[in-house]
C-alpha positions as a Python dict, from the first residue, in 0.01 Angstrom:
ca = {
    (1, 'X'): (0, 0, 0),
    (2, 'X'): (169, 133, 337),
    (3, 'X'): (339, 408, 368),
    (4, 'X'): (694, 353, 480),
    (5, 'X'): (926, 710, 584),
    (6, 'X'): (1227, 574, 414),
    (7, 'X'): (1063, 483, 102),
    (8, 'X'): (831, 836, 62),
    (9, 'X'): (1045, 1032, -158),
    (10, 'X'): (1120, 742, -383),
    (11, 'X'): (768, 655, -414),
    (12, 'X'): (713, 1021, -492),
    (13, 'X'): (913, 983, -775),
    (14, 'X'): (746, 680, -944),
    (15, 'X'): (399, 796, -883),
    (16, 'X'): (189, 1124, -743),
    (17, 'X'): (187, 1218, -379),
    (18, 'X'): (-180, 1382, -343),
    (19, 'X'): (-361, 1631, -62),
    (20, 'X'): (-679, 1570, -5),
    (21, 'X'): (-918, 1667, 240),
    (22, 'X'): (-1225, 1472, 387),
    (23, 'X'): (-1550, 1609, 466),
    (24, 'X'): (-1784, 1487, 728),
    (25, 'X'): (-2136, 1504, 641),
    (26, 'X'): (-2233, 1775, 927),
    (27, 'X'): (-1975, 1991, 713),
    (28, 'X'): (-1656, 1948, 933),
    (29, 'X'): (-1323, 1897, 760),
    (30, 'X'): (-1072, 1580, 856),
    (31, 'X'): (-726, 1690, 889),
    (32, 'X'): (-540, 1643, 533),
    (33, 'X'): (-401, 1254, 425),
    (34, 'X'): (-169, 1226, 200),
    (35, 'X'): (-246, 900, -26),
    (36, 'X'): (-16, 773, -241),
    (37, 'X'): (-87, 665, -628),
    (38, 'X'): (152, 490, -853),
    (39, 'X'): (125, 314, -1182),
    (40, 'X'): (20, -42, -1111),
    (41, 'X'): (304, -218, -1162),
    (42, 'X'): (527, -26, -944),
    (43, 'X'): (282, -112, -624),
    (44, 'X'): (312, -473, -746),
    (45, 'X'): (698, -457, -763),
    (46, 'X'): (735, -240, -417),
    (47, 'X'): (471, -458, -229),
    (48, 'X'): (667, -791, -357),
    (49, 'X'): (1015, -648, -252),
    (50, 'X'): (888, -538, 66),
    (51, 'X'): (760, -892, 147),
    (52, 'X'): (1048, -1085, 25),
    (53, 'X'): (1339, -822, 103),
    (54, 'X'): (1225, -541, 258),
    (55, 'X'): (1607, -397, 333),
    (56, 'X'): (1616, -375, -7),
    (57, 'X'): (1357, -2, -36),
    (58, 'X'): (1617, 119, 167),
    (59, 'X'): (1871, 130, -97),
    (60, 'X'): (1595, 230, -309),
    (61, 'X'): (1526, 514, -116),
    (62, 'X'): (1897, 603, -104),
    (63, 'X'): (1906, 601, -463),
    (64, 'X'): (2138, 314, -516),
    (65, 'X'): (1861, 89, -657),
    (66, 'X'): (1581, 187, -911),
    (67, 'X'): (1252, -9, -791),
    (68, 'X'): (1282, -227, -1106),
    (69, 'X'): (1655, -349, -1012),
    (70, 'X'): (1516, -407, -647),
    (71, 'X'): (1302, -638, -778),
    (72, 'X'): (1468, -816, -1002),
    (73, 'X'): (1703, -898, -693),
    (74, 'X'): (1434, -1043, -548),
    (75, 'X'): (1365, -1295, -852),
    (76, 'X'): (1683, -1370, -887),
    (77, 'X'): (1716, -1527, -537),
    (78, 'X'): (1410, -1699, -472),
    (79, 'X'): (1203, -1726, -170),
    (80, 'X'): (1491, -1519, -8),
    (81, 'X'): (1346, -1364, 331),
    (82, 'X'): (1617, -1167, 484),
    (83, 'X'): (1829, -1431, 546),
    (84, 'X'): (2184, -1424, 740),
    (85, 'X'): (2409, -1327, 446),
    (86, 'X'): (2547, -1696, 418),
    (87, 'X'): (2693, -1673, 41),
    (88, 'X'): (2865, -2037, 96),
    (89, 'X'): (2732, -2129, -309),
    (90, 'X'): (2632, -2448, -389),
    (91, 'X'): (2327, -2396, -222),
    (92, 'X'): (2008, -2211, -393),
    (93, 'X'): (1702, -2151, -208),
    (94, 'X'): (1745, -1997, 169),
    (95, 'X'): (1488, -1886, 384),
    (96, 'X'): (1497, -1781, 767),
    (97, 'X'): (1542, -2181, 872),
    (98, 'X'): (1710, -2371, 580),
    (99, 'X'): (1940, -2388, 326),
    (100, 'X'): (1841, -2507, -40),
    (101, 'X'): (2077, -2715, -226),
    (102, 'X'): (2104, -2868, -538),
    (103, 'X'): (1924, -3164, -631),
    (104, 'X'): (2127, -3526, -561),
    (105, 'X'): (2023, -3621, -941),
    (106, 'X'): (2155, -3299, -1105),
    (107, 'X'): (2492, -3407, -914),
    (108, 'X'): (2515, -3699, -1093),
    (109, 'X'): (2472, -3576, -1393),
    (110, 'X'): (2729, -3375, -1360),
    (111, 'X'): (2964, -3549, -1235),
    (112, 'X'): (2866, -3842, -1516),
    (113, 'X'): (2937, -3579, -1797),
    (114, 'X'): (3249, -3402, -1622),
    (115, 'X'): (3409, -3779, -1520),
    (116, 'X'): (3470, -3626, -1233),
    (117, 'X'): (3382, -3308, -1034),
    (118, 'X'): (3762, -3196, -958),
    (119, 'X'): (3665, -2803, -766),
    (120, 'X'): (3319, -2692, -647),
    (121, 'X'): (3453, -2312, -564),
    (122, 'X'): (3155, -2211, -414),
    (123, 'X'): (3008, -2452, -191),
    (124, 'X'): (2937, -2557, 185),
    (125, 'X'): (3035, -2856, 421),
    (126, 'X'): (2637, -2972, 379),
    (127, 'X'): (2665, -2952, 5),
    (128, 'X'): (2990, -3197, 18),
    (129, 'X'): (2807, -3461, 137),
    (130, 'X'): (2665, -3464, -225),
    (131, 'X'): (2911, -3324, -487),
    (132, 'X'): (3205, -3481, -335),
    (133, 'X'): (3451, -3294, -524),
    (134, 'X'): (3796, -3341, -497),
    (135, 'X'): (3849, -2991, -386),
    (136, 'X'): (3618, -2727, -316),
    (137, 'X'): (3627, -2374, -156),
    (138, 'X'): (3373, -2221, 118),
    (139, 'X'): (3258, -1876, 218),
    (140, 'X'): (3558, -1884, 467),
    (141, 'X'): (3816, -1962, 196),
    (142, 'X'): (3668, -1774, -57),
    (143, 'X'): (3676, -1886, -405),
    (144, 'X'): (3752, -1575, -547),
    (145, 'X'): (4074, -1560, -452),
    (146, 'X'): (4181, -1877, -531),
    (147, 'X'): (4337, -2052, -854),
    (148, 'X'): (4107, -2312, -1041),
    (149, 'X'): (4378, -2471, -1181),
    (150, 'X'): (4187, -2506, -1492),
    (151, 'X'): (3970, -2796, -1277),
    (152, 'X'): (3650, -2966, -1422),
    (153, 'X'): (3494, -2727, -1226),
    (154, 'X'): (3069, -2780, -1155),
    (155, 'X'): (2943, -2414, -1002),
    (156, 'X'): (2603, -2324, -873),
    (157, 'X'): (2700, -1964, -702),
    (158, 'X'): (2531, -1760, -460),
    (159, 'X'): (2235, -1616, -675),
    (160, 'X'): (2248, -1239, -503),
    (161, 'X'): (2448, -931, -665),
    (162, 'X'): (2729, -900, -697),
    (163, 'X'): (2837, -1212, -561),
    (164, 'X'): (2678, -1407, -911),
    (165, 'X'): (2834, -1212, -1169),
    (166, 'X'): (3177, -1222, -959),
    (167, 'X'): (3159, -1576, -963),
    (168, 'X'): (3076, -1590, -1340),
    (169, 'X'): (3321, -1356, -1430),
    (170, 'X'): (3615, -1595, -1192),
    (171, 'X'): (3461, -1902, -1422),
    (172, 'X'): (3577, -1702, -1737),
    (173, 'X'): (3911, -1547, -1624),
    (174, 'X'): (4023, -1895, -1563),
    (175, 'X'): (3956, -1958, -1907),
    (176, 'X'): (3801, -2308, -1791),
    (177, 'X'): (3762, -2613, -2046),
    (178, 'X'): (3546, -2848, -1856),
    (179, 'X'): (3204, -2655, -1663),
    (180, 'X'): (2837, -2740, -1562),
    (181, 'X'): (2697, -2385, -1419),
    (182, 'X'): (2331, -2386, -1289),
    (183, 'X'): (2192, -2060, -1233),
    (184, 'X'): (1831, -1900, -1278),
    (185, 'X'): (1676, -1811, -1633),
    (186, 'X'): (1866, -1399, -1601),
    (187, 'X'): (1894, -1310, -2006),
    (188, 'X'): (1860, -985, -1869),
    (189, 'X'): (2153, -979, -1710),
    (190, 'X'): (2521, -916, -1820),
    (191, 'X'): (2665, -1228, -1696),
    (192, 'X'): (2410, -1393, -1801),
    (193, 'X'): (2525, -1345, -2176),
    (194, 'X'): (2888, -1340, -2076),
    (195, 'X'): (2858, -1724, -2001),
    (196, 'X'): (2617, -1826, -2250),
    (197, 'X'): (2861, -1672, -2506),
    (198, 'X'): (3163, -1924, -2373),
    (199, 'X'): (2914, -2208, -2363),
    (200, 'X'): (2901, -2464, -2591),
    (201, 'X'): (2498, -2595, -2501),
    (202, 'X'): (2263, -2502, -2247),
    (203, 'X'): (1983, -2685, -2089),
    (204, 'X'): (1622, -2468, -2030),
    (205, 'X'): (1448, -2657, -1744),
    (206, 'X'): (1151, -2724, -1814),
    (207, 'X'): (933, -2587, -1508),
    (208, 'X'): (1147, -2570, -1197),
    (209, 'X'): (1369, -2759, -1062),
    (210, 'X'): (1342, -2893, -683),
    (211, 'X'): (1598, -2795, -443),
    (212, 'X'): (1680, -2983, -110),
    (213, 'X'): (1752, -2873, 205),
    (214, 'X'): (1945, -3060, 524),
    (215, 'X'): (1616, -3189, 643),
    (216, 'X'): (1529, -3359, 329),
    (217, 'X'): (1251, -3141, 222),
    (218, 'X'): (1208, -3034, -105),
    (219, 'X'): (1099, -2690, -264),
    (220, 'X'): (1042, -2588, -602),
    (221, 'X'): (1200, -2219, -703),
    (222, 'X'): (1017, -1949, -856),
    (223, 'X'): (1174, -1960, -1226),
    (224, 'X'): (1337, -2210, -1425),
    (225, 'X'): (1700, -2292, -1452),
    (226, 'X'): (1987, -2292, -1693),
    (227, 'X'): (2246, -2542, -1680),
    (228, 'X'): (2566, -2413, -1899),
    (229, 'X'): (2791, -2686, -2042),
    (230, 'X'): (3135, -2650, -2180),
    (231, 'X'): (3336, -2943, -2213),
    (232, 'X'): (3496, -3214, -2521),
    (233, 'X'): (3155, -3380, -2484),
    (234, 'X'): (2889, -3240, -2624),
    (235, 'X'): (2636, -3556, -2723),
    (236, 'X'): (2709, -3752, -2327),
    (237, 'X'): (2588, -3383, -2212),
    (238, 'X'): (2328, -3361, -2472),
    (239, 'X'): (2187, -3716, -2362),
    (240, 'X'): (2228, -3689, -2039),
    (241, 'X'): (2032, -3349, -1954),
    (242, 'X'): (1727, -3337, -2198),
    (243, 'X'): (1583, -3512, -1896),
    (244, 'X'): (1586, -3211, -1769),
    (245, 'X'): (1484, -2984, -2009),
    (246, 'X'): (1568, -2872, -2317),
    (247, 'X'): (1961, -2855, -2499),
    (248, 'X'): (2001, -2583, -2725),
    (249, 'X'): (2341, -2530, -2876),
    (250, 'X'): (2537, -2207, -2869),
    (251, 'X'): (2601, -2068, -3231),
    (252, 'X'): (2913, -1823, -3224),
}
């Protein structure tokens, strides 16, 4: 694993910093390396967060992260390679070219089972071109600060902390009747639960869905999805997105 300054004393911390000195065989001594041992699992989690978002072992370092929050960042918001922080929602997937967004069929869906998608409130010009909703806010309007209006309202927010549990938590203050929310399989998150528990069903992908991005290409994310329903509809939703995966329904 390489050794990285900023990221010494943390590593220190999970694992054993060792002296050790080197012999040659005419007797002489190599100066002392220090080598660096950790507990499997730790090398697997800083070597993949140092790949996919290396600014990340700074906060790490700093003490603001643990290692295992790091990289569950880093699953959370798939194939993410230190992007430009473009948080415009509505799309999933970024990378140092492109934009992911959601897939044209999932759109359809949703807007079959809404009637209509009245507010995408955190979306992008690009995405438009798709959802079509009748209103929907951008990074530069912010979505946050705005009212929903109590909107059939479909939401696919920006997948990074803290901007996904914000989002989430927006969804519930507005005490929404009428939502399709598509967000990455996080049960071991807070927010996570928080929607689940206003739910009515869910839909468990089964494998991954495929995202799009302006150029028409198509990539498949690292984990499966969860599509969160709450609406006066439960069997057009329940018919409508098995195709997808599975519907389970939420049990108060």
């Amino acid at each position: 694993m390489k050794r990285v300054g900023a990221t010494r004393k943390k590593l220190e911390s999970i694992g054993e910093i060792r002296q050790c000195d080197r012999k040659t065989t005419d007797g002489r001594t190599y100066p002392r390396q220090r080598t660096i041992t950790t507990k499997a699992d730790e090398v697997e989690k800083v070597t993949e967060i140092r790949n996919i978002r290396p600014s990340l072992l700074e906060e790490v370092s700093e003490g603001r992260l643990t290692v295992g929050e790091a990289y569950r960042q880093t699953q959370r918001h798939p194939r993410l390679l230190e992007v430009p922080k473009k948080q415009d929602g509505s799309f999933h997937i970024s990378n140092k070219v492109n934009d992911w967004y959601t897939p044209p069929e999932v759109i359809e869906s949703t807007r079959l089972v809404l009637r209509s998608i009245e507010l995408d409130p955190a979306s992008s010009e690009f995405a438009q071109k798709t959802v079509q909703a009748k209103k929907y806010f951008t990074k530069e309007n912010n979505g946050l600060c705005e009212s929903w209006n109590n909107s059939r309202v479909w939401l696919n927010p920006p997948y990074s902390m803290p901007e996904i549990a914000q989002f989430i938590e927006k969804l519930l203050a507005e005490n929404i009747d009428n939502y399709i929310v598509l967000t990455n399989n996080s049960s071991d998150t807070k927010w996570f639960h928080s929607l689940l528990a206003e739910s009515s069903l869910v839909c468990f992908t089964k494998g991954r869905l495929s995202f799009v991005n302006p150029d028409s290409d198509s990539l498949s994310a690292r984990q499966g999805q969860t599509l969160f329903y709450r609406g006066d509809n439960d069997d057009l939703f329940t018919s409508e997105f098995r195709k997808y995966g599975e519907i389970l329904k939420v049990v108060a």
